[in-house]
């Protein structure tokens, strides 16, 4: 509900959400208590709650009406693939240390938040 009331464009939602989530996931690597771990996960999940609707809006607004079904299917498949590949890759990173997967995804999300966009690029608002 907060995302709708902000009326930010999708790119801004992704930038802010990815930064918040990146900080949350990165902090998991430093968590030393279950309370801190829960707080870190809450921050990470809150940030992703801004990213997911913006991601879906960008994809939906990028295609015409007759392509909406294929786009929705592709988004679902991409998220499903992430649910499979994420733990596999995370397990490989876990071999380096228990905090490494979280530090890595935190870094990736911060890089996503900082990714440059071409000047004058038009980004529709999330719906």
PDB file of C-alpha atoms in Angstrom:
ATOM      1  CA  UNK A   1       0.000   0.000   0.000  1.00  0.00           C
ATOM      2  CA  UNK A   2       2.878   2.377   0.757  1.00  0.00           C
ATOM      3  CA  UNK A   3       4.352   1.753  -2.686  1.00  0.00           C
ATOM      4  CA  UNK A   4       1.112   2.873  -4.355  1.00  0.00           C
ATOM      5  CA  UNK A   5       0.839   6.031  -2.271  1.00  0.00           C
ATOM      6  CA  UNK A   6       4.380   7.150  -3.110  1.00  0.00           C
ATOM      7  CA  UNK A   7       3.548   7.341  -6.829  1.00  0.00           C
ATOM      8  CA  UNK A   8       7.241   6.976  -7.691  1.00  0.00           C
ATOM      9  CA  UNK A   9       8.263   5.764 -11.110  1.00  0.00           C
ATOM     10  CA  UNK A  10       9.401   2.166 -11.445  1.00  0.00           C
ATOM     11  CA  UNK A  11      13.092   2.996 -11.738  1.00  0.00           C
ATOM     12  CA  UNK A  12      13.066   4.941  -8.485  1.00  0.00           C
ATOM     13  CA  UNK A  13      11.239   2.105  -6.706  1.00  0.00           C
ATOM     14  CA  UNK A  14      13.843  -0.363  -7.973  1.00  0.00           C
ATOM     15  CA  UNK A  15      16.761   1.864  -6.955  1.00  0.00           C
ATOM     16  CA  UNK A  16      15.457   2.560  -3.453  1.00  0.00           C
ATOM     17  CA  UNK A  17      14.168  -0.983  -2.909  1.00  0.00           C
ATOM     18  CA  UNK A  18      17.388  -2.601  -4.138  1.00  0.00           C
ATOM     19  CA  UNK A  19      19.479  -0.313  -1.923  1.00  0.00           C
ATOM     20  CA  UNK A  20      17.358  -1.079   1.154  1.00  0.00           C
ATOM     21  CA  UNK A  21      17.329  -4.790   0.404  1.00  0.00           C
ATOM     22  CA  UNK A  22      21.066  -4.796  -0.320  1.00  0.00           C
ATOM     23  CA  UNK A  23      21.753  -3.244   3.071  1.00  0.00           C
ATOM     24  CA  UNK A  24      19.497  -5.798   4.749  1.00  0.00           C
ATOM     25  CA  UNK A  25      21.108  -8.786   3.050  1.00  0.00           C
ATOM     26  CA  UNK A  26      24.598  -7.390   3.566  1.00  0.00           C
ATOM     27  CA  UNK A  27      23.895  -6.945   7.268  1.00  0.00           C
ATOM     28  CA  UNK A  28      22.877 -10.614   7.540  1.00  0.00           C
ATOM     29  CA  UNK A  29      26.554 -11.440   7.042  1.00  0.00           C
ATOM     30  CA  UNK A  30      27.281  -9.533  10.260  1.00  0.00           C
ATOM     31  CA  UNK A  31      24.322 -10.757  12.336  1.00  0.00           C
ATOM     32  CA  UNK A  32      25.354 -12.253  15.657  1.00  0.00           C
ATOM     33  CA  UNK A  33      21.955 -12.890  17.243  1.00  0.00           C
ATOM     34  CA  UNK A  34      18.606 -14.222  16.152  1.00  0.00           C
ATOM     35  CA  UNK A  35      16.984 -10.827  16.797  1.00  0.00           C
ATOM     36  CA  UNK A  36      19.507  -9.080  14.555  1.00  0.00           C
ATOM     37  CA  UNK A  37      19.065 -11.767  11.919  1.00  0.00           C
ATOM     38  CA  UNK A  38      15.281 -11.278  11.971  1.00  0.00           C
ATOM     39  CA  UNK A  39      15.702  -7.494  11.694  1.00  0.00           C
ATOM     40  CA  UNK A  40      18.076  -7.896   8.747  1.00  0.00           C
ATOM     41  CA  UNK A  41      15.653 -10.206   6.963  1.00  0.00           C
ATOM     42  CA  UNK A  42      12.824  -7.743   7.619  1.00  0.00           C
ATOM     43  CA  UNK A  43      14.818  -4.908   6.010  1.00  0.00           C
ATOM     44  CA  UNK A  44      15.808  -7.130   3.065  1.00  0.00           C
ATOM     45  CA  UNK A  45      12.208  -8.262   2.515  1.00  0.00           C
ATOM     46  CA  UNK A  46      10.880  -4.711   2.809  1.00  0.00           C
ATOM     47  CA  UNK A  47      13.281  -3.573   0.097  1.00  0.00           C
ATOM     48  CA  UNK A  48      12.292  -6.428  -2.185  1.00  0.00           C
ATOM     49  CA  UNK A  49       8.672  -5.450  -1.592  1.00  0.00           C
ATOM     50  CA  UNK A  50       9.501  -2.247  -3.494  1.00  0.00           C
ATOM     51  CA  UNK A  51      11.454  -4.014  -6.236  1.00  0.00           C
ATOM     52  CA  UNK A  52       8.978  -6.738  -7.250  1.00  0.00           C
ATOM     53  CA  UNK A  53       5.997  -4.525  -8.180  1.00  0.00           C
ATOM     54  CA  UNK A  54       8.262  -2.094 -10.052  1.00  0.00           C
ATOM     55  CA  UNK A  55       9.913  -4.943 -11.946  1.00  0.00           C
ATOM     56  CA  UNK A  56       6.517  -6.297 -12.957  1.00  0.00           C
ATOM     57  CA  UNK A  57       5.271  -2.823 -13.970  1.00  0.00           C
ATOM     58  CA  UNK A  58       8.331  -2.174 -16.138  1.00  0.00           C
ATOM     59  CA  UNK A  59       7.880  -5.469 -17.950  1.00  0.00           C
ATOM     60  CA  UNK A  60       4.139  -5.001 -18.366  1.00  0.00           C
ATOM     61  CA  UNK A  61       4.453  -1.445 -19.634  1.00  0.00           C
ATOM     62  CA  UNK A  62       7.197  -2.400 -22.094  1.00  0.00           C
ATOM     63  CA  UNK A  63       4.933  -4.608 -24.218  1.00  0.00           C
ATOM     64  CA  UNK A  64       1.633  -4.202 -26.046  1.00  0.00           C
ATOM     65  CA  UNK A  65      -1.689  -5.686 -24.966  1.00  0.00           C
ATOM     66  CA  UNK A  66      -1.380  -8.885 -27.003  1.00  0.00           C
ATOM     67  CA  UNK A  67       2.015  -9.637 -25.373  1.00  0.00           C
ATOM     68  CA  UNK A  68       0.882  -9.328 -21.746  1.00  0.00           C
ATOM     69  CA  UNK A  69       0.310 -13.071 -21.239  1.00  0.00           C
ATOM     70  CA  UNK A  70       3.727 -14.035 -22.577  1.00  0.00           C
ATOM     71  CA  UNK A  71       5.336 -11.305 -20.474  1.00  0.00           C
ATOM     72  CA  UNK A  72       3.600 -12.479 -17.301  1.00  0.00           C
ATOM     73  CA  UNK A  73       4.651 -16.061 -18.063  1.00  0.00           C
ATOM     74  CA  UNK A  74       8.244 -14.994 -18.634  1.00  0.00           C
ATOM     75  CA  UNK A  75       8.298 -13.065 -15.349  1.00  0.00           C
ATOM     76  CA  UNK A  76       6.940 -16.082 -13.499  1.00  0.00           C
ATOM     77  CA  UNK A  77       9.505 -18.353 -15.131  1.00  0.00           C
ATOM     78  CA  UNK A  78      12.347 -15.958 -14.286  1.00  0.00           C
ATOM     79  CA  UNK A  79      11.269 -15.776 -10.644  1.00  0.00           C
ATOM     80  CA  UNK A  80      10.942 -19.566 -10.522  1.00  0.00           C
ATOM     81  CA  UNK A  81      14.410 -19.965 -11.997  1.00  0.00           C
ATOM     82  CA  UNK A  82      15.732 -17.586  -9.360  1.00  0.00           C
ATOM     83  CA  UNK A  83      14.139 -19.705  -6.630  1.00  0.00           C
ATOM     84  CA  UNK A  84      16.051 -22.720  -7.938  1.00  0.00           C
ATOM     85  CA  UNK A  85      19.376 -21.139  -8.889  1.00  0.00           C
ATOM     86  CA  UNK A  86      19.633 -18.816  -5.866  1.00  0.00           C
ATOM     87  CA  UNK A  87      20.030 -21.585  -3.290  1.00  0.00           C
ATOM     88  CA  UNK A  88      22.361 -23.573  -5.558  1.00  0.00           C
ATOM     89  CA  UNK A  89      24.690 -20.604  -6.103  1.00  0.00           C
ATOM     90  CA  UNK A  90      24.309 -19.563  -2.464  1.00  0.00           C
ATOM     91  CA  UNK A  91      25.411 -23.019  -1.356  1.00  0.00           C
ATOM     92  CA  UNK A  92      28.543 -22.717  -3.482  1.00  0.00           C
ATOM     93  CA  UNK A  93      29.332 -19.336  -1.881  1.00  0.00           C
ATOM     94  CA  UNK A  94      28.548 -20.762   1.555  1.00  0.00           C
ATOM     95  CA  UNK A  95      31.570 -23.016   1.179  1.00  0.00           C
ATOM     96  CA  UNK A  96      33.693 -19.833   1.410  1.00  0.00           C
ATOM     97  CA  UNK A  97      31.996 -18.768   4.632  1.00  0.00           C
ATOM     98  CA  UNK A  98      28.485 -18.580   6.103  1.00  0.00           C
ATOM     99  CA  UNK A  99      28.129 -14.835   5.501  1.00  0.00           C
ATOM    100  CA  UNK A 100      29.509 -14.793   1.953  1.00  0.00           C
ATOM    101  CA  UNK A 101      26.222 -15.487   0.078  1.00  0.00           C
ATOM    102  CA  UNK A 102      24.505 -12.643   1.924  1.00  0.00           C
ATOM    103  CA  UNK A 103      27.380 -10.216   1.405  1.00  0.00           C
ATOM    104  CA  UNK A 104      27.427 -11.149  -2.290  1.00  0.00           C
ATOM    105  CA  UNK A 105      23.711 -10.590  -2.861  1.00  0.00           C
ATOM    106  CA  UNK A 106      23.901  -7.376  -0.837  1.00  0.00           C
ATOM    107  CA  UNK A 107      26.680  -6.151  -3.135  1.00  0.00           C
ATOM    108  CA  UNK A 108      24.746  -7.176  -6.259  1.00  0.00           C
ATOM    109  CA  UNK A 109      21.643  -5.311  -5.073  1.00  0.00           C
ATOM    110  CA  UNK A 110      23.662  -2.179  -4.266  1.00  0.00           C
ATOM    111  CA  UNK A 111      25.144  -2.352  -7.786  1.00  0.00           C
ATOM    112  CA  UNK A 112      21.621  -2.683  -9.228  1.00  0.00           C
ATOM    113  CA  UNK A 113      20.565   0.393  -7.258  1.00  0.00           C
ATOM    114  CA  UNK A 114      23.533   2.353  -8.606  1.00  0.00           C
ATOM    115  CA  UNK A 115      23.246   1.128 -12.214  1.00  0.00           C
ATOM    116  CA  UNK A 116      23.403   4.085 -14.612  1.00  0.00           C
ATOM    117  CA  UNK A 117      20.455   4.825 -16.878  1.00  0.00           C
ATOM    118  CA  UNK A 118      20.742   6.610 -20.199  1.00  0.00           C
ATOM    119  CA  UNK A 119      19.901  10.301 -20.005  1.00  0.00           C
ATOM    120  CA  UNK A 120      16.368  11.020 -21.109  1.00  0.00           C
ATOM    121  CA  UNK A 121      15.232   7.412 -20.647  1.00  0.00           C
ATOM    122  CA  UNK A 122      11.499   7.323 -20.033  1.00  0.00           C
ATOM    123  CA  UNK A 123      10.378   5.076 -17.196  1.00  0.00           C
ATOM    124  CA  UNK A 124       6.636   4.613 -16.592  1.00  0.00           C
ATOM    125  CA  UNK A 125       5.179   4.761 -13.089  1.00  0.00           C
ATOM    126  CA  UNK A 126       4.495   1.489 -11.256  1.00  0.00           C
ATOM    127  CA  UNK A 127       0.819   0.580 -11.080  1.00  0.00           C
TER     128      UNK A 127
END
